[in-house]
Amino acid sequence: MPKRKSDQAELNGVGHITETTTLRKPKKMKRSEVSAMPTPSTSQQKAAIAEFTSVTNANTSAATKLLKQHNWNSSNAINAFFNNPSNAAANPARKSLDRIFDSYRTSPRDSPDELDLEGTGNLLQALSIDLEDIGSLVFFEVVQSPQIGVITRQGFADAFSDVNADSLPKIRNVILGKRAEMTRDRALFKRVYNHTFQLLLEDRKKAMDFDQAAAFWRVLFSDAGLKWETRNSPWLEWWLEYLESEWKKAVNKDLWRQTLTFAEETLKDEDLGFWNEESSWPSVIDEFVEWVKSKKRSGGEAMEVE
């Protein structure tokens, strides 16, 4: 959400404060001054109230009061609502989500605002989401898990209160809905794919083990994610075969992301017309292309690549 405007910014146009002015309790505005300020139409007010109550779950009275304080700017009013801890805590959805979160903590005293691997596993089991399924990676991206199997209270509450998913069945529906969208929504897939790399990094490391990367490439480049194969080229199998036999090193962030970019290009152009020796691909991808040309094309003949 946009940051709340400063108090000074909200005073602009209402009065002028000089450097020598002694700050006192603001005096009430005269009726004539209030009437001079632009007032939104009734339809605009109703729309603002509807938006405010939908996002915050506050009642109409509270919505009207806060919207008036922010001159009927719904974005500013919503931001102010959630910036006030007492208001955020009063959100019914967040209350329900807090209760769900608390029920899966294994160390409430040591980690009151974090679920560990055991607690996360129990939560995913309750949601009927297999930890080895791509749905778990969708879940971890939605709640912005800092690492595999770890969930923070804020990430959990923020993710599902925004869509009023305040029960296990509703949370499951949100995740299953996004899982189903993965094959059609390339932007969603990319977010999940990129976030997965962060999940798998161990503390203070900048790369993951090859075997771990290979396992998750198989999960991501599948029917449920982005199927990395074309009519005559099982790209994922070739990629893993090549790395296993010729490379097998740790996978850093750049290679992880460039692999997705390369995969997308091969799906559009099976003949690798997009590739040339002057391209800025990682060297391992350049070497993979040469390997494909010499080892996997018919008769072992090199492809003609311009």
Coordinates of C-alpha atoms in Angstrom, one line a residue:
M1 CA 0.0 0.0 0.0
P2 CA 1.2 3.6 -0.6
K3 CA 2.9 5.2 2.3
R4 CA 0.7 7.5 4.4
K5 CA 1.2 11.1 3.7
S6 CA 3.0 13.0 6.4
D7 CA 0.9 15.1 8.8
Q8 CA 2.5 18.2 7.3
A9 CA 1.4 17.2 3.8
E10 CA -2.2 16.8 5.1
L11 CA -2.1 20.3 6.5
N12 CA -1.3 21.8 3.1
G13 CA -4.1 24.1 1.9
V14 CA -5.7 24.2 5.4
G15 CA -3.4 26.7 7.0
H16 CA 0.1 28.1 6.9
I17 CA 2.6 27.5 9.7
T18 CA 5.6 29.8 10.0
E19 CA 8.9 29.1 11.7
T20 CA 7.9 31.4 14.6
T21 CA 4.5 29.9 15.1
T22 CA 4.0 28.2 18.5
L23 CA 2.3 24.8 17.9
R24 CA -0.8 24.6 19.9
K25 CA -3.9 22.4 19.9
P26 CA -5.4 22.9 16.5
K27 CA -8.5 25.0 16.6
K28 CA -11.7 23.8 15.0
M29 CA -12.2 25.0 11.4
K30 CA -15.0 27.4 10.8
R31 CA -18.1 26.2 9.1
S32 CA -17.3 28.4 6.1
E33 CA -13.9 26.9 5.8
V34 CA -15.2 23.4 5.9
S35 CA -17.9 24.1 3.4
A36 CA -15.2 25.6 1.1
M37 CA -13.4 22.3 0.8
P38 CA -14.4 20.0 -2.1
T39 CA -16.8 17.3 -1.0
P40 CA -17.1 14.0 -2.9
S41 CA -20.4 13.1 -4.4
T42 CA -22.6 10.7 -2.6
S43 CA -21.8 7.9 -5.1
Q44 CA -18.1 8.5 -4.6
Q45 CA -18.5 8.3 -0.8
K46 CA -20.4 5.1 -1.1
A47 CA -17.7 3.6 -3.4
A48 CA -15.0 4.7 -0.9
I49 CA -16.9 3.2 2.0
A50 CA -17.5 -0.1 0.1
E51 CA -13.8 -0.3 -0.8
F52 CA -12.7 0.5 2.8
T53 CA -15.0 -2.1 4.4
S54 CA -14.1 -4.7 1.8
V55 CA -10.4 -4.4 2.5
T56 CA -10.5 -3.8 6.3
N57 CA -13.6 -5.7 7.4
A58 CA -14.4 -2.6 9.5
N59 CA -18.1 -1.5 9.9
T60 CA -19.6 1.3 7.9
S61 CA -19.5 3.7 10.9
A62 CA -15.8 3.2 11.4
A63 CA -15.2 3.5 7.6
T64 CA -17.1 6.7 7.4
K65 CA -15.3 8.3 10.3
L66 CA -11.8 7.5 9.0
L67 CA -12.6 8.4 5.4
K68 CA -13.8 11.8 6.6
Q69 CA -10.5 12.3 8.4
H70 CA -8.7 11.6 5.1
N71 CA -11.0 13.7 2.9
W72 CA -12.5 10.6 1.4
N73 CA -9.3 9.3 0.0
S74 CA -9.8 5.5 0.4
S75 CA -6.1 4.6 -0.1
N76 CA -4.9 7.0 2.6
A77 CA -7.7 5.9 5.0
I78 CA -7.0 2.2 4.5
N79 CA -3.3 2.8 4.9
A80 CA -4.0 4.7 8.2
F81 CA -6.2 1.9 9.4
F82 CA -3.6 -0.8 9.0
N83 CA -0.8 1.4 10.3
N84 CA -2.7 1.6 13.6
P85 CA -1.9 -1.7 15.5
S86 CA -5.2 -1.6 17.3
N87 CA -7.1 -1.4 14.1
A88 CA -5.1 -4.1 12.4
A89 CA -5.7 -6.4 15.4
A90 CA -9.4 -5.7 15.2
N91 CA -9.6 -7.0 11.6
P92 CA -11.7 -10.2 12.0
A93 CA -9.8 -12.0 9.2
R94 CA -6.5 -11.3 10.9
K95 CA -7.8 -12.5 14.2
S96 CA -8.9 -15.8 12.7
L97 CA -5.5 -16.1 10.9
D98 CA -3.7 -15.4 14.1
R99 CA -5.6 -18.2 15.8
I100 CA -4.8 -20.6 12.9
F101 CA -1.1 -19.6 13.0
D102 CA -0.9 -20.0 16.7
S103 CA -2.3 -23.5 16.6
Y104 CA 0.6 -24.7 14.4
R105 CA 3.5 -23.2 16.4
T106 CA 5.8 -25.8 17.9
S107 CA 7.9 -23.3 20.0
P108 CA 5.5 -20.5 21.0
R109 CA 7.8 -19.2 23.7
D110 CA 11.0 -19.1 21.7
S111 CA 9.4 -18.3 18.3
P112 CA 6.0 -16.8 18.9
D113 CA 5.8 -15.3 15.4
E114 CA 7.3 -18.1 13.3
L115 CA 6.4 -21.6 12.2
D116 CA 9.3 -24.0 11.9
L117 CA 9.5 -27.0 9.5
E118 CA 7.4 -29.2 11.7
G119 CA 4.7 -26.6 12.2
T120 CA 4.7 -25.7 8.5
G121 CA 4.5 -29.4 7.6
N122 CA 1.5 -29.9 9.9
L123 CA -0.2 -26.8 8.4
L124 CA 0.3 -28.0 4.8
Q125 CA -1.0 -31.4 5.8
A126 CA -4.1 -29.8 7.2
L127 CA -4.5 -28.0 3.9
S128 CA -3.9 -31.3 2.0
I129 CA -0.9 -29.7 0.2
D130 CA 2.0 -32.1 -0.3
L131 CA 5.3 -30.6 0.7
E132 CA 6.8 -32.2 -2.5
D133 CA 4.1 -30.8 -4.8
I134 CA 4.4 -27.5 -6.7
G135 CA 1.5 -26.3 -4.6
S136 CA 3.8 -26.0 -1.6
L137 CA 6.1 -23.7 -3.6
V138 CA 3.0 -21.6 -4.5
F139 CA 2.1 -21.4 -0.9
F140 CA 5.6 -20.4 0.2
E141 CA 5.6 -17.6 -2.4
V142 CA 2.2 -16.3 -1.4
V143 CA 3.2 -16.1 2.3
Q144 CA 6.8 -14.9 1.3
S145 CA 8.5 -17.6 3.4
P146 CA 12.1 -16.6 4.1
Q147 CA 13.3 -20.2 3.6
I148 CA 11.9 -23.6 3.0
G149 CA 9.5 -24.7 5.7
V150 CA 9.5 -21.4 7.6
I151 CA 6.5 -19.1 7.8
T152 CA 6.2 -15.8 9.6
R153 CA 3.1 -14.5 11.3
Q154 CA 3.1 -11.3 9.3
G155 CA 3.6 -13.0 5.9
F156 CA 0.8 -15.5 6.7
A157 CA -1.6 -12.8 7.9
D158 CA -0.9 -10.3 5.2
A159 CA -1.3 -12.9 2.4
F160 CA -4.7 -14.2 3.4
S161 CA -6.3 -11.3 5.1
D162 CA -6.0 -9.3 1.8
V163 CA -8.4 -11.9 0.2
N164 CA -10.5 -12.6 3.3
A165 CA -9.3 -16.2 3.5
D166 CA -9.7 -16.6 7.2
S167 CA -10.2 -20.4 7.4
L168 CA -8.3 -23.5 6.3
P169 CA -10.8 -24.3 3.5
K170 CA -10.5 -20.7 2.2
I171 CA -6.7 -20.8 2.3
R172 CA -6.7 -24.1 0.5
N173 CA -8.9 -22.7 -2.2
V174 CA -6.6 -19.6 -2.7
I175 CA -3.6 -21.8 -3.1
L176 CA -5.3 -24.4 -5.4
G177 CA -6.6 -21.5 -7.5
K178 CA -3.1 -20.1 -8.0
R179 CA -1.7 -23.6 -8.6
A180 CA -4.2 -24.0 -11.4
E181 CA -3.2 -20.6 -12.8
M182 CA 0.5 -21.5 -13.0
T183 CA 0.2 -23.1 -16.5
R184 CA -1.5 -20.0 -17.9
D185 CA -0.1 -17.2 -15.9
R186 CA 3.6 -16.9 -16.8
A187 CA 4.2 -13.9 -14.5
L188 CA 2.8 -16.0 -11.5
F189 CA 5.1 -18.9 -12.5
K190 CA 8.1 -16.6 -12.7
R191 CA 7.4 -15.2 -9.2
V192 CA 7.1 -18.8 -7.8
Y193 CA 10.2 -19.9 -9.7
N194 CA 12.4 -17.0 -8.6
H195 CA 11.2 -17.2 -5.0
T196 CA 12.0 -20.9 -4.9
F197 CA 15.7 -20.1 -5.2
Q198 CA 15.6 -18.0 -2.1
L199 CA 13.8 -20.7 -0.2
L200 CA 16.5 -23.2 -1.0
L201 CA 19.6 -21.1 0.0
E202 CA 21.2 -22.1 3.2
D203 CA 22.4 -19.3 5.6
R204 CA 25.0 -17.0 4.1
K205 CA 25.3 -19.1 0.9
K206 CA 24.9 -17.7 -2.6
A207 CA 24.4 -20.9 -4.4
M208 CA 22.5 -24.2 -4.0
D209 CA 23.8 -27.7 -4.5
F210 CA 23.2 -29.1 -8.0
D211 CA 21.2 -32.1 -6.8
Q212 CA 18.8 -29.8 -5.0
A213 CA 18.5 -27.5 -8.0
A214 CA 17.8 -30.5 -10.3
A215 CA 15.1 -31.8 -8.0
F216 CA 13.3 -28.5 -8.0
W217 CA 13.7 -28.0 -11.7
R218 CA 11.8 -31.2 -12.1
V219 CA 9.0 -29.9 -9.9
L220 CA 8.8 -26.5 -11.6
F221 CA 9.4 -27.6 -15.2
S222 CA 6.5 -30.0 -15.2
D223 CA 2.9 -30.2 -16.4
A224 CA 1.8 -28.3 -13.3
G225 CA 4.2 -25.5 -13.9
L226 CA 6.1 -24.7 -17.2
K227 CA 6.5 -27.9 -19.2
W228 CA 10.0 -27.6 -20.7
E229 CA 9.8 -29.7 -23.8
T230 CA 8.9 -29.2 -27.4
R231 CA 7.8 -31.6 -30.1
N232 CA 11.3 -32.9 -30.9
S233 CA 13.3 -31.8 -27.9
P234 CA 12.9 -33.0 -24.2
W235 CA 14.7 -29.9 -23.0
L236 CA 14.6 -30.6 -19.3
E237 CA 15.9 -34.1 -19.6
W238 CA 18.7 -32.9 -21.9
W239 CA 19.6 -30.0 -19.6
L240 CA 19.8 -32.3 -16.5
E241 CA 21.7 -35.0 -18.5
Y242 CA 24.2 -32.4 -19.6
L243 CA 24.8 -30.9 -16.2
E244 CA 25.0 -34.3 -14.5
S245 CA 27.7 -35.5 -16.9
E246 CA 29.6 -32.4 -17.9
W247 CA 29.2 -29.8 -15.3
K248 CA 27.5 -30.6 -11.9
K249 CA 28.5 -27.5 -9.9
A250 CA 26.5 -25.4 -7.5
V251 CA 23.8 -23.3 -9.0
N252 CA 23.9 -19.6 -8.3
K253 CA 21.1 -17.0 -8.7
D254 CA 22.1 -15.9 -12.1
L255 CA 22.2 -19.4 -13.6
W256 CA 18.9 -20.2 -11.9
R257 CA 17.1 -17.2 -13.5
Q258 CA 18.9 -17.5 -16.8
T259 CA 17.8 -21.1 -17.0
L260 CA 14.1 -20.0 -17.0
T261 CA 14.8 -17.3 -19.6
F262 CA 16.6 -19.9 -21.8
A263 CA 13.7 -22.4 -21.3
E264 CA 11.2 -19.7 -22.4
E265 CA 13.2 -19.0 -25.5
T266 CA 13.5 -22.7 -26.5
L267 CA 9.7 -23.1 -26.1
K268 CA 9.3 -20.3 -28.7
D269 CA 12.1 -21.4 -31.0
E270 CA 13.1 -25.1 -30.8
D271 CA 15.8 -24.6 -33.5
L272 CA 17.7 -22.2 -31.2
G273 CA 17.6 -19.4 -33.7
F274 CA 17.7 -16.9 -30.9
W275 CA 21.1 -18.1 -29.8
N276 CA 24.5 -17.0 -31.2
E277 CA 28.0 -17.0 -29.9
E278 CA 27.8 -13.3 -29.1
S279 CA 24.8 -13.7 -26.8
S280 CA 25.4 -12.9 -23.1
W281 CA 24.2 -16.3 -21.8
P282 CA 26.1 -18.0 -19.0
S283 CA 29.0 -20.1 -20.4
V284 CA 27.3 -23.3 -19.2
I285 CA 24.3 -22.5 -21.4
D286 CA 26.6 -21.8 -24.4
E287 CA 28.3 -25.1 -23.8
F288 CA 24.9 -26.9 -23.5
V289 CA 23.8 -25.5 -26.9
E290 CA 26.9 -26.9 -28.5
W291 CA 26.3 -30.2 -26.7
V292 CA 22.8 -30.4 -28.0
K293 CA 24.0 -29.6 -31.6
S294 CA 26.6 -32.3 -31.5
K295 CA 25.0 -35.0 -29.3
K296 CA 21.2 -34.8 -29.7
R297 CA 20.3 -33.7 -33.2
S298 CA 19.7 -36.3 -35.8
G299 CA 22.8 -38.1 -37.0
G300 CA 24.9 -36.2 -34.5
E301 CA 25.2 -33.4 -37.0
A302 CA 25.6 -29.9 -35.8
M303 CA 22.7 -27.5 -36.3
E304 CA 23.1 -24.5 -38.4
V305 CA 22.7 -21.5 -36.1
E306 CA 23.0 -18.1 -37.6

